[in-house]
Short mmCIF file of N, CA, C and O in Angstrom, two decimals:
data_model
loop_
_atom_site.label_atom_id
_atom_site.label_comp_id
_atom_site.label_asym_id
_atom_site.label_seq_id
_atom_site.Cartn_x
_atom_site.Cartn_y
_atom_site.Cartn_z
N MET K 26 27.55 53.19 18.44
CA MET K 26 28.42 54.29 18.71
C MET K 26 29.75 53.80 19.29
O MET K 26 30.79 54.35 18.98
N TRP K 27 29.65 52.79 20.14
CA TRP K 27 30.85 52.24 20.75
C TRP K 27 31.79 51.66 19.69
O TRP K 27 32.99 51.82 19.75
N LEU K 28 31.21 50.96 18.64
CA LEU K 28 32.01 50.40 17.56
C LEU K 28 32.68 51.50 16.74
O LEU K 28 33.81 51.34 16.28
N GLN K 29 31.97 52.58 16.56
CA GLN K 29 32.54 53.69 15.77
C GLN K 29 33.77 54.28 16.45
O GLN K 29 34.78 54.54 15.80
N THR K 30 33.68 54.46 17.73
CA THR K 30 34.82 55.07 18.43
C THR K 30 35.94 54.07 18.66
O THR K 30 37.12 54.41 18.56
N ARG K 31 35.61 52.83 18.94
CA ARG K 31 36.65 51.84 19.26
C ARG K 31 37.36 51.35 18.01
O ARG K 31 38.58 51.20 18.01
N TYR K 32 36.60 51.00 16.94
CA TYR K 32 37.19 50.41 15.74
C TYR K 32 37.19 51.33 14.53
O TYR K 32 37.67 50.96 13.48
N GLY K 33 36.59 52.42 14.58
CA GLY K 33 36.56 53.36 13.47
C GLY K 33 35.66 52.88 12.34
O GLY K 33 35.98 53.05 11.16
N VAL K 34 34.52 52.25 12.67
CA VAL K 34 33.59 51.71 11.68
C VAL K 34 32.41 52.67 11.55
O VAL K 34 31.89 53.18 12.54
N GLU K 35 31.98 52.89 10.33
CA GLU K 35 30.85 53.78 10.10
C GLU K 35 29.53 53.07 10.45
O GLU K 35 29.46 51.84 10.50
N ARG K 36 28.50 53.89 10.66
CA ARG K 36 27.19 53.35 11.03
C ARG K 36 26.61 52.47 9.93
O ARG K 36 26.00 51.44 10.18
N ARG K 37 26.82 52.82 8.67
CA ARG K 37 26.32 52.04 7.53
C ARG K 37 26.94 50.64 7.52
O ARG K 37 26.27 49.65 7.24
N ALA K 38 28.20 50.52 7.84
CA ALA K 38 28.88 49.22 7.87
C ALA K 38 28.35 48.36 9.01
O ALA K 38 28.20 47.14 8.88
N VAL K 39 28.05 48.98 10.15
CA VAL K 39 27.50 48.24 11.30
C VAL K 39 26.12 47.70 10.95
O VAL K 39 25.78 46.55 11.26
N VAL K 40 25.28 48.50 10.29
CA VAL K 40 23.94 48.05 9.88
C VAL K 40 24.06 46.90 8.87
O VAL K 40 23.35 45.90 8.96
N ALA K 41 24.97 47.01 7.91
CA ALA K 41 25.16 45.95 6.92
C ALA K 41 25.62 44.67 7.59
O ALA K 41 25.15 43.56 7.26
N LEU K 42 26.53 44.77 8.55
CA LEU K 42 27.00 43.60 9.27
C LEU K 42 25.87 42.97 10.07
O LEU K 42 25.73 41.74 10.10
N ALA K 43 25.02 43.78 10.67
CA ALA K 43 23.88 43.27 11.44
C ALA K 43 22.90 42.53 10.51
O ALA K 43 22.38 41.47 10.86
N VAL K 44 22.66 43.08 9.33
CA VAL K 44 21.75 42.42 8.37
C VAL K 44 22.32 41.08 7.93
O VAL K 44 21.61 40.08 7.86
N VAL K 45 23.60 41.03 7.67
CA VAL K 45 24.24 39.78 7.26
C VAL K 45 24.16 38.75 8.39
O VAL K 45 23.87 37.57 8.16
N LEU K 46 24.39 39.16 9.62
CA LEU K 46 24.32 38.23 10.76
C LEU K 46 22.90 37.71 10.98
O LEU K 46 22.70 36.53 11.27
N VAL K 47 21.89 38.57 10.84
CA VAL K 47 20.50 38.14 10.98
C VAL K 47 20.13 37.16 9.87
O VAL K 47 19.49 36.13 10.12
N ALA K 48 20.55 37.46 8.64
CA ALA K 48 20.27 36.55 7.52
C ALA K 48 20.94 35.20 7.75
O ALA K 48 20.35 34.14 7.49
N ALA K 49 22.17 35.20 8.26
CA ALA K 49 22.87 33.94 8.53
C ALA K 49 22.17 33.16 9.63
O ALA K 49 22.05 31.93 9.57
N ALA K 50 21.67 33.87 10.66
CA ALA K 50 20.95 33.20 11.75
C ALA K 50 19.65 32.59 11.25
O ALA K 50 19.28 31.47 11.62
N VAL K 51 18.93 33.31 10.38
CA VAL K 51 17.68 32.78 9.80
C VAL K 51 17.98 31.56 8.94
O VAL K 51 17.28 30.54 9.01
N PHE K 52 19.01 31.63 8.11
CA PHE K 52 19.38 30.49 7.27
C PHE K 52 19.77 29.29 8.12
O PHE K 52 19.36 28.15 7.83
N ALA K 53 20.55 29.49 9.17
CA ALA K 53 20.96 28.38 10.04
C ALA K 53 19.75 27.77 10.74
O ALA K 53 19.62 26.55 10.86
N GLY K 54 18.85 28.63 11.22
CA GLY K 54 17.64 28.12 11.87
C GLY K 54 16.79 27.30 10.92
O GLY K 54 16.29 26.23 11.28
N GLN K 55 16.62 27.78 9.70
CA GLN K 55 15.85 27.03 8.69
C GLN K 55 16.54 25.72 8.36
O GLN K 55 15.89 24.69 8.20
N HIS K 56 17.85 25.73 8.25
CA HIS K 56 18.61 24.52 7.93
C HIS K 56 18.44 23.47 9.03
O HIS K 56 18.19 22.29 8.75
N PHE K 57 18.57 23.86 10.27
CA PHE K 57 18.43 22.91 11.37
C PHE K 57 16.99 22.46 11.55
O PHE K 57 16.74 21.32 11.93
N TRP K 58 16.03 23.34 11.28
CA TRP K 58 14.62 22.97 11.40
C TRP K 58 14.23 21.93 10.33
O TRP K 58 13.54 20.96 10.62
N SER K 59 14.71 22.09 9.11
CA SER K 59 14.36 21.13 8.06
C SER K 59 15.13 19.82 8.20
O SER K 59 14.70 18.80 7.67
N GLY K 60 16.24 19.83 8.92
CA GLY K 60 17.04 18.61 9.09
C GLY K 60 16.70 17.83 10.34
O GLY K 60 17.35 16.83 10.63
N ARG K 61 15.66 18.24 11.06
CA ARG K 61 15.31 17.54 12.30
C ARG K 61 14.72 16.17 11.97
O ARG K 61 14.15 15.95 10.90
N PRO K 62 14.85 15.22 12.89
CA PRO K 62 14.27 13.89 12.65
C PRO K 62 12.75 13.97 12.62
O PRO K 62 12.14 14.70 13.39
N GLN K 63 12.16 13.21 11.71
CA GLN K 63 10.71 13.18 11.59
C GLN K 63 10.23 11.75 11.71
O GLN K 63 10.94 10.81 11.33
N SER K 64 9.05 11.59 12.22
CA SER K 64 8.51 10.24 12.35
C SER K 64 8.10 9.72 10.98
O SER K 64 7.59 10.45 10.15
N VAL K 65 8.35 8.45 10.78
CA VAL K 65 8.05 7.79 9.51
C VAL K 65 7.17 6.59 9.80
O VAL K 65 7.47 5.79 10.68
N SER K 66 6.09 6.47 9.06
CA SER K 66 5.23 5.30 9.25
C SER K 66 5.62 4.21 8.27
O SER K 66 6.10 4.48 7.17
N ALA K 67 5.43 2.99 8.68
CA ALA K 67 5.75 1.86 7.82
C ALA K 67 4.78 1.81 6.65
O ALA K 67 3.62 2.21 6.77
N PRO K 68 5.24 1.34 5.48
CA PRO K 68 4.33 1.26 4.33
C PRO K 68 3.22 0.25 4.59
O PRO K 68 3.39 -0.72 5.33
N ARG K 69 2.09 0.52 3.97
CA ARG K 69 0.94 -0.36 4.12
C ARG K 69 1.19 -1.68 3.40
O ARG K 69 1.71 -1.70 2.28
N VAL K 70 0.86 -2.78 4.03
CA VAL K 70 1.06 -4.09 3.43
C VAL K 70 -0.12 -4.38 2.51
O VAL K 70 -1.28 -4.28 2.91
N VAL K 71 0.19 -4.71 1.28
CA VAL K 71 -0.84 -5.03 0.30
C VAL K 71 -0.82 -6.53 0.09
O VAL K 71 0.19 -7.10 -0.31
N ARG K 72 -1.90 -7.16 0.41
CA ARG K 72 -1.99 -8.62 0.26
C ARG K 72 -2.68 -8.94 -1.07
O ARG K 72 -3.71 -8.36 -1.39
N PRO K 73 -2.10 -9.85 -1.83
CA PRO K 73 -2.73 -10.21 -3.11
C PRO K 73 -4.03 -10.97 -2.87
O PRO K 73 -4.21 -11.62 -1.85
N GLN K 74 -4.92 -10.85 -3.84
CA GLN K 74 -6.17 -11.60 -3.75
C GLN K 74 -5.89 -13.07 -3.97
O GLN K 74 -4.87 -13.45 -4.54
N THR K 75 -6.79 -13.91 -3.54
CA THR K 75 -6.64 -15.34 -3.71
C THR K 75 -6.61 -15.65 -5.20
O THR K 75 -7.55 -15.32 -5.93
N PRO K 76 -5.53 -16.28 -5.71
CA PRO K 76 -5.43 -16.51 -7.14
C PRO K 76 -6.41 -17.55 -7.66
O PRO K 76 -6.86 -17.49 -8.78
N PHE K 77 -6.76 -18.54 -6.83
CA PHE K 77 -7.65 -19.61 -7.26
C PHE K 77 -8.89 -19.60 -6.38
O PHE K 77 -8.90 -20.18 -5.30
N PRO K 78 -9.95 -18.90 -6.82
CA PRO K 78 -11.15 -18.85 -5.98
C PRO K 78 -11.83 -20.21 -5.90
O PRO K 78 -11.73 -21.03 -6.82
N LYS K 79 -12.50 -20.45 -4.78
CA LYS K 79 -13.24 -21.70 -4.63
C LYS K 79 -14.44 -21.68 -5.57
O LYS K 79 -14.86 -20.63 -6.03
N LYS K 80 -15.02 -22.84 -5.81
CA LYS K 80 -16.14 -22.92 -6.75
C LYS K 80 -17.33 -22.09 -6.28
O LYS K 80 -18.02 -21.50 -7.08
N GLU K 81 -17.56 -22.03 -4.96
CA GLU K 81 -18.68 -21.23 -4.46
C GLU K 81 -18.43 -19.75 -4.72
O GLU K 81 -19.34 -19.00 -5.04
N GLU K 82 -17.18 -19.32 -4.56
CA GLU K 82 -16.85 -17.92 -4.77
C GLU K 82 -16.94 -17.55 -6.25
O GLU K 82 -17.30 -16.44 -6.59
N THR K 83 -16.60 -18.48 -7.13
CA THR K 83 -16.65 -18.20 -8.56
C THR K 83 -18.08 -17.94 -9.00
O THR K 83 -18.34 -17.08 -9.84
N ALA K 84 -19.03 -18.66 -8.43
CA ALA K 84 -20.43 -18.48 -8.81
C ALA K 84 -20.95 -17.12 -8.38
O ALA K 84 -21.80 -16.54 -9.05
N THR K 85 -20.44 -16.60 -7.27
CA THR K 85 -20.94 -15.32 -6.78
C THR K 85 -20.09 -14.14 -7.23
O THR K 85 -20.41 -13.01 -6.89
N ALA K 86 -19.01 -14.39 -7.94
CA ALA K 86 -18.12 -13.30 -8.37
C ALA K 86 -18.84 -12.43 -9.40
O ALA K 86 -19.66 -12.90 -10.18
N VAL K 87 -18.52 -11.17 -9.40
CA VAL K 87 -19.12 -10.24 -10.34
C VAL K 87 -18.46 -10.44 -11.70
O VAL K 87 -17.23 -10.45 -11.80
N ALA K 88 -19.25 -10.56 -12.75
CA ALA K 88 -18.71 -10.75 -14.09
C ALA K 88 -17.98 -9.50 -14.54
O ALA K 88 -18.41 -8.39 -14.27
N GLY K 89 -16.87 -9.69 -15.25
CA GLY K 89 -16.12 -8.56 -15.79
C GLY K 89 -15.14 -7.95 -14.81
O GLY K 89 -14.71 -6.84 -15.02
N SER K 90 -14.79 -8.65 -13.74
CA SER K 90 -13.80 -8.09 -12.82
C SER K 90 -12.44 -8.09 -13.47
O SER K 90 -12.18 -8.80 -14.44
N ALA K 91 -11.50 -7.28 -12.95
CA ALA K 91 -10.18 -7.12 -13.58
C ALA K 91 -9.32 -8.35 -13.42
O ALA K 91 -8.44 -8.60 -14.23
N SER K 92 -9.53 -9.15 -12.37
CA SER K 92 -8.64 -10.28 -12.14
C SER K 92 -9.08 -11.53 -12.90
O SER K 92 -8.27 -12.38 -13.19
N ALA K 93 -10.34 -11.65 -13.22
CA ALA K 93 -10.80 -12.84 -13.93
C ALA K 93 -11.90 -12.46 -14.91
O ALA K 93 -12.84 -11.75 -14.55
N ALA K 94 -11.78 -12.92 -16.11
CA ALA K 94 -12.79 -12.66 -17.12
C ALA K 94 -13.94 -13.64 -16.94
O ALA K 94 -13.80 -14.66 -16.28
N PRO K 95 -15.10 -13.38 -17.54
CA PRO K 95 -16.21 -14.32 -17.43
C PRO K 95 -15.81 -15.69 -17.96
O PRO K 95 -15.11 -15.82 -18.95
N GLY K 96 -16.23 -16.73 -17.26
CA GLY K 96 -15.92 -18.09 -17.69
C GLY K 96 -14.60 -18.59 -17.13
O GLY K 96 -14.16 -19.68 -17.46
N GLY K 97 -13.93 -17.81 -16.29
CA GLY K 97 -12.69 -18.26 -15.70
C GLY K 97 -11.52 -18.25 -16.66
O GLY K 97 -10.56 -18.97 -16.46
N GLU K 98 -11.58 -17.41 -17.69
CA GLU K 98 -10.49 -17.31 -18.65
C GLU K 98 -9.93 -15.91 -18.65
O GLU K 98 -10.64 -14.95 -18.38
N ILE K 99 -8.64 -15.81 -18.95
CA ILE K 99 -8.03 -14.51 -19.16
C ILE K 99 -7.42 -14.52 -20.55
O ILE K 99 -7.09 -15.58 -21.09
N VAL K 100 -7.29 -13.33 -21.12
CA VAL K 100 -6.72 -13.20 -22.46
C VAL K 100 -5.48 -12.33 -22.33
O VAL K 100 -5.54 -11.23 -21.80
N VAL K 101 -4.35 -12.86 -22.79
CA VAL K 101 -3.09 -12.11 -22.73
C VAL K 101 -2.43 -12.13 -24.10
O VAL K 101 -2.68 -13.01 -24.91
N ASP K 102 -1.62 -11.13 -24.34
CA ASP K 102 -0.88 -11.01 -25.60
C ASP K 102 0.59 -11.25 -25.30
O ASP K 102 1.23 -10.47 -24.60
N VAL K 103 1.13 -12.34 -25.81
CA VAL K 103 2.54 -12.68 -25.58
C VAL K 103 3.32 -12.39 -26.84
O VAL K 103 2.96 -12.83 -27.93
N GLY K 104 4.39 -11.62 -26.71
CA GLY K 104 5.23 -11.29 -27.85
C GLY K 104 6.69 -11.41 -27.47
O GLY K 104 7.03 -11.72 -26.34
N GLY K 105 7.55 -11.17 -28.41
CA GLY K 105 8.98 -11.23 -28.13
C GLY K 105 9.60 -12.51 -28.68
O GLY K 105 9.18 -13.03 -29.71
N LYS K 106 10.56 -13.04 -27.95
CA LYS K 106 11.34 -14.18 -28.44
C LYS K 106 10.73 -15.51 -28.00
O LYS K 106 11.36 -16.34 -27.36
N VAL K 107 9.45 -15.70 -28.37
CA VAL K 107 8.78 -16.98 -28.15
C VAL K 107 8.51 -17.62 -29.51
O VAL K 107 8.57 -16.96 -30.54
N ARG K 108 8.23 -18.89 -29.50
CA ARG K 108 8.04 -19.60 -30.78
C ARG K 108 6.74 -19.22 -31.48
O ARG K 108 6.70 -19.12 -32.70
N LYS K 109 5.65 -19.03 -30.71
CA LYS K 109 4.37 -18.67 -31.32
C LYS K 109 3.78 -17.44 -30.61
O LYS K 109 2.92 -17.58 -29.76
N PRO K 110 4.25 -16.23 -30.97
CA PRO K 110 3.69 -15.04 -30.32
C PRO K 110 2.25 -14.82 -30.77
O PRO K 110 1.84 -15.25 -31.84
N GLY K 111 1.50 -14.15 -29.90
CA GLY K 111 0.12 -13.83 -30.25
C GLY K 111 -0.76 -13.76 -29.02
O GLY K 111 -0.30 -13.79 -27.88
N ILE K 112 -2.07 -13.71 -29.28
CA ILE K 112 -3.05 -13.62 -28.21
C ILE K 112 -3.39 -15.02 -27.74
O ILE K 112 -3.68 -15.91 -28.55
N LEU K 113 -3.34 -15.20 -26.41
CA LEU K 113 -3.59 -16.51 -25.82
C LEU K 113 -4.74 -16.44 -24.83
O LEU K 113 -4.90 -15.44 -24.12
N ARG K 114 -5.53 -17.48 -24.77
CA ARG K 114 -6.58 -17.62 -23.75
C ARG K 114 -6.10 -18.65 -22.75
O ARG K 114 -5.81 -19.79 -23.12
N LEU K 115 -6.01 -18.24 -21.50
CA LEU K 115 -5.51 -19.10 -20.44
C LEU K 115 -6.52 -19.13 -19.30
O LEU K 115 -7.33 -18.21 -19.15
N PRO K 116 -6.47 -20.18 -18.47
CA PRO K 116 -7.39 -20.22 -17.33
C PRO K 116 -7.06 -19.13 -16.32
O PRO K 116 -5.91 -18.70 -16.21
N SER K 117 -8.07 -18.70 -15.60
CA SER K 117 -7.86 -17.68 -14.57
C SER K 117 -6.88 -18.21 -13.54
O SER K 117 -6.92 -19.37 -13.15
N GLY K 118 -5.95 -17.36 -13.11
CA GLY K 118 -4.93 -17.78 -12.15
C GLY K 118 -3.67 -18.29 -12.81
O GLY K 118 -2.78 -18.80 -12.13
N ALA K 119 -3.57 -18.16 -14.14
CA ALA K 119 -2.37 -18.63 -14.84
C ALA K 119 -1.20 -17.72 -14.52
O ALA K 119 -1.35 -16.56 -14.16
N ARG K 120 -0.02 -18.28 -14.67
CA ARG K 120 1.21 -17.55 -14.38
C ARG K 120 1.96 -17.29 -15.68
O ARG K 120 1.59 -17.79 -16.74
N VAL K 121 3.04 -16.51 -15.59
CA VAL K 121 3.84 -16.18 -16.76
C VAL K 121 4.41 -17.46 -17.37
O VAL K 121 4.46 -17.61 -18.60
N ALA K 122 4.82 -18.41 -16.54
CA ALA K 122 5.36 -19.68 -17.05
C ALA K 122 4.32 -20.41 -17.90
O ALA K 122 4.65 -21.02 -18.92
N ASP K 123 3.05 -20.34 -17.50
CA ASP K 123 1.98 -20.98 -18.28
C ASP K 123 1.82 -20.30 -19.64
O ASP K 123 1.60 -20.96 -20.65
N ALA K 124 1.93 -18.98 -19.67
CA ALA K 124 1.81 -18.25 -20.94
C ALA K 124 2.98 -18.59 -21.85
O ALA K 124 2.80 -18.75 -23.07
N LEU K 125 4.18 -18.71 -21.30
CA LEU K 125 5.33 -19.08 -22.13
C LEU K 125 5.15 -20.49 -22.70
O LEU K 125 5.46 -20.74 -23.87
N ARG K 126 4.65 -21.39 -21.87
CA ARG K 126 4.42 -22.76 -22.33
C ARG K 126 3.37 -22.78 -23.43
O ARG K 126 3.53 -23.47 -24.44
N ALA K 127 2.29 -22.00 -23.26
CA ALA K 127 1.23 -21.95 -24.26
C ALA K 127 1.70 -21.30 -25.56
O ALA K 127 1.17 -21.58 -26.63
N ALA K 128 2.72 -20.45 -25.49
CA ALA K 128 3.27 -19.80 -26.68
C ALA K 128 4.36 -20.65 -27.32
O ALA K 128 5.09 -20.17 -28.18
N GLY K 129 4.50 -21.89 -26.91
CA GLY K 129 5.47 -22.80 -27.52
C GLY K 129 6.84 -22.72 -26.89
O GLY K 129 7.79 -23.32 -27.40
N GLY K 130 6.98 -21.97 -25.83
CA GLY K 130 8.28 -21.84 -25.16
C GLY K 130 9.12 -20.75 -25.80
O GLY K 130 8.77 -20.17 -26.82
N VAL K 131 10.23 -20.47 -25.17
CA VAL K 131 11.13 -19.44 -25.70
C VAL K 131 12.01 -20.05 -26.78
O VAL K 131 12.22 -21.26 -26.84
N ARG K 132 12.52 -19.19 -27.65
CA ARG K 132 13.40 -19.66 -28.72
C ARG K 132 14.72 -20.15 -28.15
O ARG K 132 15.13 -19.72 -27.06
N PRO K 133 15.43 -21.02 -28.86
CA PRO K 133 16.70 -21.53 -28.36
C PRO K 133 17.70 -20.39 -28.14
O PRO K 133 17.79 -19.46 -28.94
N GLY K 134 18.43 -20.47 -27.05
CA GLY K 134 19.45 -19.49 -26.74
C GLY K 134 18.95 -18.25 -26.01
O GLY K 134 19.72 -17.37 -25.69
N VAL K 135 17.65 -18.18 -25.73
CA VAL K 135 17.09 -17.02 -25.04
C VAL K 135 17.11 -17.28 -23.54
O VAL K 135 16.71 -18.34 -23.08
N SER K 136 17.58 -16.31 -22.78
CA SER K 136 17.64 -16.42 -21.33
C SER K 136 16.40 -15.80 -20.72
O SER K 136 16.03 -14.68 -21.06
N THR K 137 15.75 -16.50 -19.81
CA THR K 137 14.59 -15.96 -19.09
C THR K 137 14.97 -15.60 -17.66
O THR K 137 14.12 -15.55 -16.78
N GLU K 138 16.24 -15.33 -17.43
CA GLU K 138 16.74 -15.04 -16.09
C GLU K 138 16.11 -13.80 -15.48
O GLU K 138 15.81 -13.77 -14.30
N GLY K 139 15.88 -12.76 -16.24
CA GLY K 139 15.31 -11.53 -15.71
C GLY K 139 13.79 -11.52 -15.69
O GLY K 139 13.18 -10.51 -15.38
N LEU K 140 13.16 -12.62 -15.99
CA LEU K 140 11.71 -12.71 -16.09
C LEU K 140 11.15 -13.43 -14.88
O LEU K 140 11.62 -14.50 -14.50
N ASN K 141 10.14 -12.85 -14.25
CA ASN K 141 9.49 -13.48 -13.09
C ASN K 141 8.43 -14.44 -13.62
O ASN K 141 7.30 -14.06 -13.88
N ARG K 142 8.79 -15.69 -13.76
CA ARG K 142 7.89 -16.68 -14.34
C ARG K 142 6.81 -17.13 -13.38
O ARG K 142 5.85 -17.78 -13.77
N ALA K 143 6.92 -16.79 -12.10
CA ALA K 143 5.93 -17.20 -11.10
C ALA K 143 4.84 -16.15 -10.90
O ALA K 143 3.91 -16.38 -10.15
N ARG K 144 4.92 -15.01 -11.58
CA ARG K 144 3.95 -13.94 -11.40
C ARG K 144 2.61 -14.30 -12.04
O ARG K 144 2.55 -14.88 -13.10
N PHE K 145 1.51 -13.95 -11.34
CA PHE K 145 0.18 -14.20 -11.88
C PHE K 145 -0.11 -13.24 -13.02
O PHE K 145 0.27 -12.08 -12.99
N LEU K 146 -0.82 -13.72 -14.03
CA LEU K 146 -1.22 -12.88 -15.16
C LEU K 146 -2.55 -12.21 -14.87
O LEU K 146 -3.34 -12.69 -14.08
N VAL K 147 -2.78 -11.09 -15.54
CA VAL K 147 -4.01 -10.33 -15.39
C VAL K 147 -4.68 -10.28 -16.76
O VAL K 147 -4.01 -10.17 -17.78
N ASP K 148 -6.01 -10.34 -16.76
CA ASP K 148 -6.75 -10.30 -18.02
C ASP K 148 -6.43 -9.02 -18.78
O ASP K 148 -6.41 -7.93 -18.22
N GLY K 149 -6.17 -9.15 -20.07
CA GLY K 149 -5.88 -8.01 -20.93
C GLY K 149 -4.42 -7.57 -20.91
O GLY K 149 -4.08 -6.56 -21.49
N GLU K 150 -3.58 -8.32 -20.25
CA GLU K 150 -2.17 -7.94 -20.14
C GLU K 150 -1.44 -8.17 -21.44
O GLU K 150 -1.75 -9.08 -22.19
N HIS K 151 -0.46 -7.33 -21.68
CA HIS K 151 0.38 -7.47 -22.88
C HIS K 151 1.81 -7.69 -22.42
O HIS K 151 2.42 -6.81 -21.86
N ARG K 152 2.31 -8.86 -22.62
CA ARG K 152 3.70 -9.18 -22.28
C ARG K 152 4.50 -8.80 -23.50
O ARG K 152 4.62 -9.58 -24.44
N GLN K 153 5.03 -7.57 -23.49
CA GLN K 153 5.63 -7.01 -24.69
C GLN K 153 6.86 -7.76 -25.14
O GLN K 153 7.04 -8.02 -26.31
N LYS K 154 7.70 -8.10 -24.22
CA LYS K 154 8.98 -8.65 -24.66
C LYS K 154 9.44 -9.75 -23.72
O LYS K 154 9.49 -9.57 -22.51
N VAL K 155 9.78 -10.87 -24.26
CA VAL K 155 10.45 -11.92 -23.51
C VAL K 155 11.93 -11.71 -23.79
O VAL K 155 12.36 -11.73 -24.94
N PRO K 156 12.73 -11.44 -22.74
CA PRO K 156 14.14 -11.08 -22.97
C PRO K 156 14.90 -12.10 -23.75
O PRO K 156 14.79 -13.23 -23.76
#
């Protein structure tokens, strides 16, 4: 009533202004609530398995595991710009560099700069492309 007499504003305009102010207050509260600092936990450290098991461990290992095929061999498919692409049988614990060597090496003029040659291979892996 005081606004009506002082400023000449109708009751409907005062209600609309009040609704807009409440909506703005709710939006601001939600904005500040979602922007508050939150605690973050450090990522879990994943340690790789031992690449070369001891002879005692090999005898007790379960046959058909994902990291080593029976008999200590893995089978990988090497393709791309190598001299002899195809399926290769390598000893368990072999690395990408070993697979490239077994495939006759890369063709002349091919750069292996973007390739992690020190990475361990996994049984059944398909190395689709040598850059």
